Short mmCIF file of C-alpha atoms and ligand atoms in Angstrom, two decimals:
data_model
loop_
_atom_site.label_atom_id
_atom_site.label_comp_id
_atom_site.label_asym_id
_atom_site.label_seq_id
_atom_site.Cartn_x
_atom_site.Cartn_y
_atom_site.Cartn_z
CA GLU A 257 -29.11 44.68 67.43
CA GLN A 258 -30.04 41.53 67.93
CA ILE A 259 -34.15 40.31 69.72
CA ILE A 260 -33.81 36.72 69.76
CA THR A 261 -30.83 34.24 69.67
CA PHE A 262 -30.72 30.24 69.75
CA GLU A 263 -27.71 28.80 70.63
CA GLN A 264 -27.91 25.17 70.05
CA VAL A 265 -31.00 25.33 70.50
CA SER A 266 -32.75 21.77 71.14
CA TYR A 267 -36.07 20.71 72.11
CA GLN A 268 -37.52 16.48 72.08
CA TYR A 269 -41.46 16.17 72.93
CA ALA A 270 -42.30 13.74 75.73
CA ASP A 271 -42.98 11.02 72.45
CA GLY A 272 -38.87 11.35 72.34
CA THR A 273 -39.58 13.61 68.27
CA MET A 274 -36.42 15.74 68.11
CA ALA A 275 -38.36 18.95 67.01
CA LEU A 276 -35.59 21.12 66.76
CA ASN A 277 -31.15 19.93 66.77
CA GLN A 278 -27.97 22.30 67.24
CA ILE A 279 -29.77 25.40 66.28
CA ASN A 280 -28.38 28.10 65.98
CA LEU A 281 -30.04 31.61 64.75
CA SER A 282 -30.50 34.65 65.11
CA ILE A 283 -33.18 37.47 64.17
CA GLU A 284 -32.38 41.31 63.69
CA LYS A 285 -34.23 43.93 65.17
CA GLY A 286 -36.04 46.21 61.96
CA LYS A 287 -35.91 42.76 59.89
CA LYS A 288 -38.29 41.38 57.51
CA ILE A 289 -38.16 37.12 58.21
CA ALA A 290 -39.04 34.29 56.48
CA LEU A 291 -38.71 30.96 57.53
CA LEU A 292 -39.18 28.21 55.76
CA GLY A 293 -40.05 24.55 56.01
CA ASN A 294 -42.49 22.14 55.14
CA ASN A 295 -44.72 20.17 57.89
CA GLY A 296 -43.19 19.58 60.64
CA ALA A 297 -39.56 20.92 59.51
CA GLY A 298 -40.08 22.29 63.35
CA LYS A 299 -41.52 25.98 63.18
CA SER A 300 -44.40 26.14 64.97
CA THR A 301 -41.93 24.48 67.76
CA LEU A 302 -39.22 27.66 66.72
CA PHE A 303 -41.87 30.03 67.69
CA LEU A 304 -43.35 28.89 71.17
CA LEU A 305 -39.65 28.89 71.99
CA MET A 306 -39.28 32.45 70.94
CA ASN A 307 -42.16 33.57 73.25
CA GLY A 308 -41.12 31.59 76.33
CA ILE A 309 -44.29 28.36 76.13
CA LEU A 310 -41.91 25.68 75.11
CA LYS A 311 -38.53 25.40 77.01
CA PRO A 312 -35.09 24.63 74.94
CA THR A 313 -34.18 21.30 76.42
CA SER A 314 -30.58 21.72 75.69
CA GLY A 315 -29.13 24.95 74.84
CA SER A 316 -30.16 28.68 75.88
CA ILE A 317 -32.74 31.51 74.13
CA LEU A 318 -31.03 35.35 74.51
CA TYR A 319 -33.66 38.13 74.98
CA ASN A 320 -31.74 40.91 73.55
CA GLY A 321 -28.86 40.12 74.72
CA LYS A 322 -29.71 38.65 78.39
CA LYS A 323 -29.84 34.78 78.96
CA LEU A 324 -33.57 33.88 79.74
CA THR A 325 -33.92 31.76 82.82
CA TYR A 326 -37.68 31.19 83.07
CA LYS A 327 -38.94 33.09 85.62
CA ARG A 328 -42.25 33.44 86.20
CA LYS A 329 -42.65 38.30 85.50
CA GLU A 330 -39.76 36.94 82.70
CA ILE A 331 -41.83 34.85 80.43
CA GLN A 332 -45.11 36.95 80.92
CA ARG A 333 -43.04 39.72 79.90
CA LEU A 334 -42.16 37.94 77.14
CA ARG A 335 -44.90 36.65 76.00
CA GLN A 336 -45.75 40.58 74.90
CA GLN A 337 -42.93 41.05 73.33
CA VAL A 338 -43.34 38.34 70.88
CA GLY A 339 -46.33 38.07 69.78
CA ILE A 340 -47.65 35.51 67.72
CA VAL A 341 -50.78 34.97 65.90
CA PHE A 342 -51.02 31.53 65.10
CA GLN A 343 -52.54 29.82 61.60
CA ASN A 344 -56.07 29.16 63.38
CA SER A 345 -55.92 32.08 65.04
CA GLU A 346 -59.35 32.71 64.07
CA THR A 347 -60.18 30.30 66.86
CA GLN A 348 -58.48 32.50 69.33
CA LEU A 349 -61.16 35.04 69.00
CA PHE A 350 -63.98 34.90 71.65
CA SER A 351 -64.97 37.84 72.22
CA SER A 352 -69.33 39.32 71.00
CA THR A 353 -67.35 41.63 69.24
CA VAL A 354 -64.74 42.50 67.14
CA TYR A 355 -63.91 45.81 68.94
CA GLU A 356 -63.72 43.78 72.20
CA ASP A 357 -61.13 41.08 70.73
CA ILE A 358 -59.11 43.50 69.42
CA LYS A 359 -59.51 44.89 73.16
CA PHE A 360 -58.40 42.16 75.22
CA GLY A 361 -54.64 41.62 74.26
CA PRO A 362 -53.79 45.96 76.03
CA LYS A 363 -56.91 45.65 78.19
CA ASN A 364 -54.76 43.01 79.70
CA LEU A 365 -51.94 45.29 80.46
CA ASN A 366 -53.23 47.41 82.54
CA LEU A 367 -52.87 50.82 80.71
CA PRO A 368 -54.95 54.27 80.89
CA THR A 369 -58.82 53.52 79.76
CA GLU A 370 -57.62 56.00 77.43
CA GLU A 371 -54.85 54.36 76.21
CA VAL A 372 -55.66 51.05 75.66
CA GLU A 373 -59.54 52.67 73.56
CA ARG A 374 -56.70 54.65 71.73
CA ARG A 375 -54.61 52.51 70.74
CA VAL A 376 -57.43 49.36 69.78
CA LYS A 377 -58.58 52.93 67.72
CA GLU A 378 -54.99 52.65 65.82
CA VAL A 379 -54.75 48.34 65.21
CA ILE A 380 -58.01 49.39 63.86
CA THR A 381 -57.33 52.01 61.14
CA LEU A 382 -53.93 49.88 60.09
CA THR A 383 -55.94 46.66 59.86
CA GLU A 384 -58.65 48.62 57.82
CA THR A 385 -61.40 46.41 60.50
CA GLU A 386 -63.05 49.29 60.65
CA SER A 387 -66.36 48.18 59.10
CA LEU A 388 -66.35 45.14 61.19
CA LYS A 389 -65.94 46.34 64.35
CA ASP A 390 -69.08 45.36 65.84
CA LYS A 391 -69.54 42.06 64.70
CA PRO A 392 -69.75 39.20 66.11
CA PRO A 393 -66.03 37.57 65.42
CA HIS A 394 -67.77 34.14 64.87
CA PHE A 395 -69.22 35.63 61.53
CA LEU A 396 -66.88 36.79 59.75
CA SER A 397 -64.72 35.32 56.60
CA ILE A 398 -61.37 33.47 57.05
CA GLY A 399 -59.22 36.38 55.75
CA GLN A 400 -61.11 39.19 58.10
CA LYS A 401 -61.17 36.67 61.03
CA LYS A 402 -56.68 37.00 60.69
CA ARG A 403 -56.58 40.85 60.40
CA VAL A 404 -58.79 40.96 63.52
CA ALA A 405 -56.35 38.36 65.27
CA ILE A 406 -53.16 40.51 63.90
CA ALA A 407 -55.05 43.32 65.40
CA GLY A 408 -55.24 42.16 68.63
CA ILE A 409 -51.79 41.24 68.60
CA VAL A 410 -50.48 44.83 67.57
CA ALA A 411 -52.44 46.81 69.87
CA ILE A 412 -50.23 44.89 72.03
CA ASP A 413 -47.19 46.38 70.29
CA PRO A 414 -44.45 43.56 70.66
CA GLU A 415 -40.99 44.71 69.96
CA LEU A 416 -41.26 40.68 67.81
CA MET A 417 -44.25 40.07 65.95
CA VAL A 418 -44.49 36.42 64.21
CA LEU A 419 -46.92 35.10 61.82
CA ASP A 420 -47.47 31.57 61.42
CA GLU A 421 -48.70 30.88 57.38
CA PRO A 422 -50.43 34.48 57.03
CA THR A 423 -50.88 33.86 53.45
CA ALA A 424 -52.44 30.24 53.22
CA GLY A 425 -55.52 30.00 52.13
CA LEU A 426 -56.22 33.96 50.35
CA ASP A 427 -56.51 34.13 47.45
CA PRO A 428 -54.06 36.38 45.50
CA TYR A 429 -55.15 39.26 45.60
CA TYR A 430 -56.08 39.04 49.46
CA SER A 431 -52.50 38.02 50.08
CA LYS A 432 -51.24 40.94 48.39
CA ARG A 433 -53.78 43.13 51.28
CA MET A 434 -52.64 40.73 53.83
CA LEU A 435 -48.77 41.57 52.57
CA ASN A 436 -49.31 44.79 52.19
CA LEU A 437 -50.65 45.33 55.95
CA LEU A 438 -47.47 44.23 56.63
CA GLU A 439 -45.84 46.01 55.26
CA LYS A 440 -47.77 48.73 56.95
CA ILE A 441 -47.14 46.56 60.61
CA HIS A 442 -43.24 46.69 59.81
CA HIS A 443 -42.86 50.27 58.97
CA ARG A 444 -43.91 50.67 62.85
CA ASN A 445 -40.16 49.41 63.14
CA ARG A 446 -41.00 46.62 64.33
CA THR A 447 -39.78 43.14 63.08
CA ILE A 448 -41.47 40.79 61.76
CA LEU A 449 -40.85 36.98 60.84
CA LEU A 450 -43.64 35.30 59.35
CA SER A 451 -42.95 31.27 58.34
CA THR A 452 -44.26 30.19 54.73
CA HIS A 453 -44.32 27.91 52.11
CA ASN A 454 -44.05 30.20 49.51
CA VAL A 455 -40.95 30.70 48.24
CA ASN A 456 -41.66 33.72 46.04
CA LEU A 457 -42.83 35.23 48.49
CA ALA A 458 -39.58 34.62 50.95
CA TYR A 459 -37.65 35.47 47.87
CA GLU A 460 -39.28 38.59 47.47
CA TRP A 461 -40.75 40.12 50.64
CA ALA A 462 -37.27 39.02 53.02
CA ASP A 463 -34.38 40.80 54.54
CA GLU A 464 -33.49 37.38 55.77
CA VAL A 465 -34.41 33.76 55.22
CA ILE A 466 -34.26 31.14 57.35
CA ILE A 467 -34.44 27.00 55.71
CA LEU A 468 -35.72 24.95 58.51
CA ASN A 469 -35.70 20.81 57.71
CA ASN A 470 -36.56 17.74 60.00
CA GLY A 471 -35.82 19.91 62.75
CA HIS A 472 -31.99 21.61 60.89
CA LEU A 473 -31.28 24.73 60.32
CA LEU A 474 -30.19 24.71 56.86
CA ALA A 475 -29.59 27.77 55.92
CA GLN A 476 -29.98 31.70 56.93
CA GLY A 477 -28.76 34.46 54.85
CA THR A 478 -30.32 37.19 52.87
CA PRO A 479 -32.32 35.64 50.00
CA VAL A 480 -29.81 35.68 47.59
CA GLU A 481 -27.37 34.38 49.98
CA VAL A 482 -30.04 31.05 50.23
CA PHE A 483 -31.33 30.57 46.71
CA SER A 484 -28.18 31.16 44.91
CA LYS A 485 -26.91 28.08 47.07
CA ARG A 486 -29.61 26.16 46.18
P1 LIG B 762 -44.08 22.41 61.52
O1 LIG B 762 -44.29 23.87 62.43
O2 LIG B 762 -43.13 23.14 60.83
O3 LIG B 762 -45.22 22.14 60.61
P2 LIG B 762 -43.47 22.00 64.08
O4 LIG B 762 -42.39 22.09 65.01
O5 LIG B 762 -44.65 21.81 64.59
O6 LIG B 762 -43.29 21.05 63.04
O7 LIG B 762 -42.87 19.37 64.76
C1 LIG B 762 -41.71 19.59 64.58
C2 LIG B 762 -42.21 18.06 64.47
O8 LIG B 762 -42.27 18.02 66.29
C3 LIG B 762 -42.97 16.49 64.27
O9 LIG B 762 -41.94 15.86 63.62
C4 LIG B 762 -44.25 17.36 64.60
O10 LIG B 762 -44.39 16.31 64.41
C5 LIG B 762 -44.27 16.95 66.19
N1 LIG B 762 -44.49 17.45 67.51
C6 LIG B 762 -45.14 19.08 66.34
N2 LIG B 762 -46.10 18.72 68.64
C7 LIG B 762 -45.48 17.86 68.48
C8 LIG B 762 -46.15 16.58 70.47
N3 LIG B 762 -46.79 18.24 71.06
N4 LIG B 762 -45.46 16.41 70.90
C9 LIG B 762 -44.82 15.57 70.01
N5 LIG B 762 -44.65 16.06 68.83
C10 LIG B 762 -44.40 17.07 68.21
P1 LIG B 763 -63.37 45.52 53.19
O1 LIG B 763 -62.32 44.80 52.04
O2 LIG B 763 -64.17 46.13 52.78
O3 LIG B 763 -62.43 44.90 54.12
P2 LIG B 763 -63.85 42.78 52.65
O4 LIG B 763 -65.32 41.95 52.52
O5 LIG B 763 -64.04 42.93 50.72
O6 LIG B 763 -64.69 43.94 52.78
O7 LIG B 763 -62.88 41.97 52.21
C1 LIG B 763 -62.47 41.55 53.91
C2 LIG B 763 -61.80 41.09 54.46
O8 LIG B 763 -62.32 39.82 54.24
C3 LIG B 763 -60.41 40.68 53.33
O9 LIG B 763 -59.83 41.71 53.65
C4 LIG B 763 -60.02 39.43 53.24
O10 LIG B 763 -58.97 39.36 54.50
C5 LIG B 763 -61.42 38.73 53.96
N1 LIG B 763 -61.76 38.23 52.29
C6 LIG B 763 -62.72 38.10 51.16
N2 LIG B 763 -62.54 37.81 50.41
C7 LIG B 763 -62.55 36.50 50.64
C8 LIG B 763 -61.47 35.46 49.77
N3 LIG B 763 -61.95 35.47 48.35
N4 LIG B 763 -60.31 34.59 50.00
C9 LIG B 763 -59.95 35.16 51.16
N5 LIG B 763 -60.42 36.59 51.79
C10 LIG B 763 -60.82 37.26 52.03
#
């Protein structure tokens, strides 16, 4: 079952930069997918297309088998279903406490208060942020901010979690801790797509690997398939 399918998708920025060139790919439900690519390969552009912040300049994107039409309601829903944790996610934290920050997303879904509270408690446990919940996000370490940003997105309960270089800047111990967290998130029956420069991480962690280079898709397949061809 495919959550997202790209059919011949291209994206060109206003200045003429062809960030993505005729991309065909699919994201299958429940999979752990690693997106590899150098700086400028088109990874961020791909993410922004996935949750409808950008619209392809040509080609189409299907969500759960339905072609996106970019109506306002549809895009609002898509942004809840595809949760993105950006690399500079710490700049997205703006509440006075960690607790309030994590609560922000689910609160905006117009859920009953008890359900909002239940979700916030659940993700605080999941992300091991109990000791941080009353602190101002501003004073946390980079790794802590990342966990809080992830908690906030998980609390929205998206169908697909997209993480932009979740282990960048973390030392080996905290990278391992981050991967343990992603493992727990995956066990809640979520599909995870992450970008990384780390080939070993992609090889060991992912069910599937996508390689982007200069706006072109070089390969998509299992780590063994993809890396044995290179
Ligand atoms: P990555 O995330 O893999 O580093 P990006 O998707 O950010 O790659 O960028 C792909 C290409 O598009 C690069 O050549 C980049 O310079 C260009 N690009 C990104 N954002 C813009 C923009 N707003 N305007 C023009 N070009 C852009
Ligand atoms: P606790 O283990 O109680 O959560 P720590 O201060 O040991 O408290 O770590 C909290 C978070 O801070 C970690 O989950 C990690 O994400 C981040 N962190 C701490 N030290 C580092 C470091 N050297 N590099 C990256 N992240 C770090």
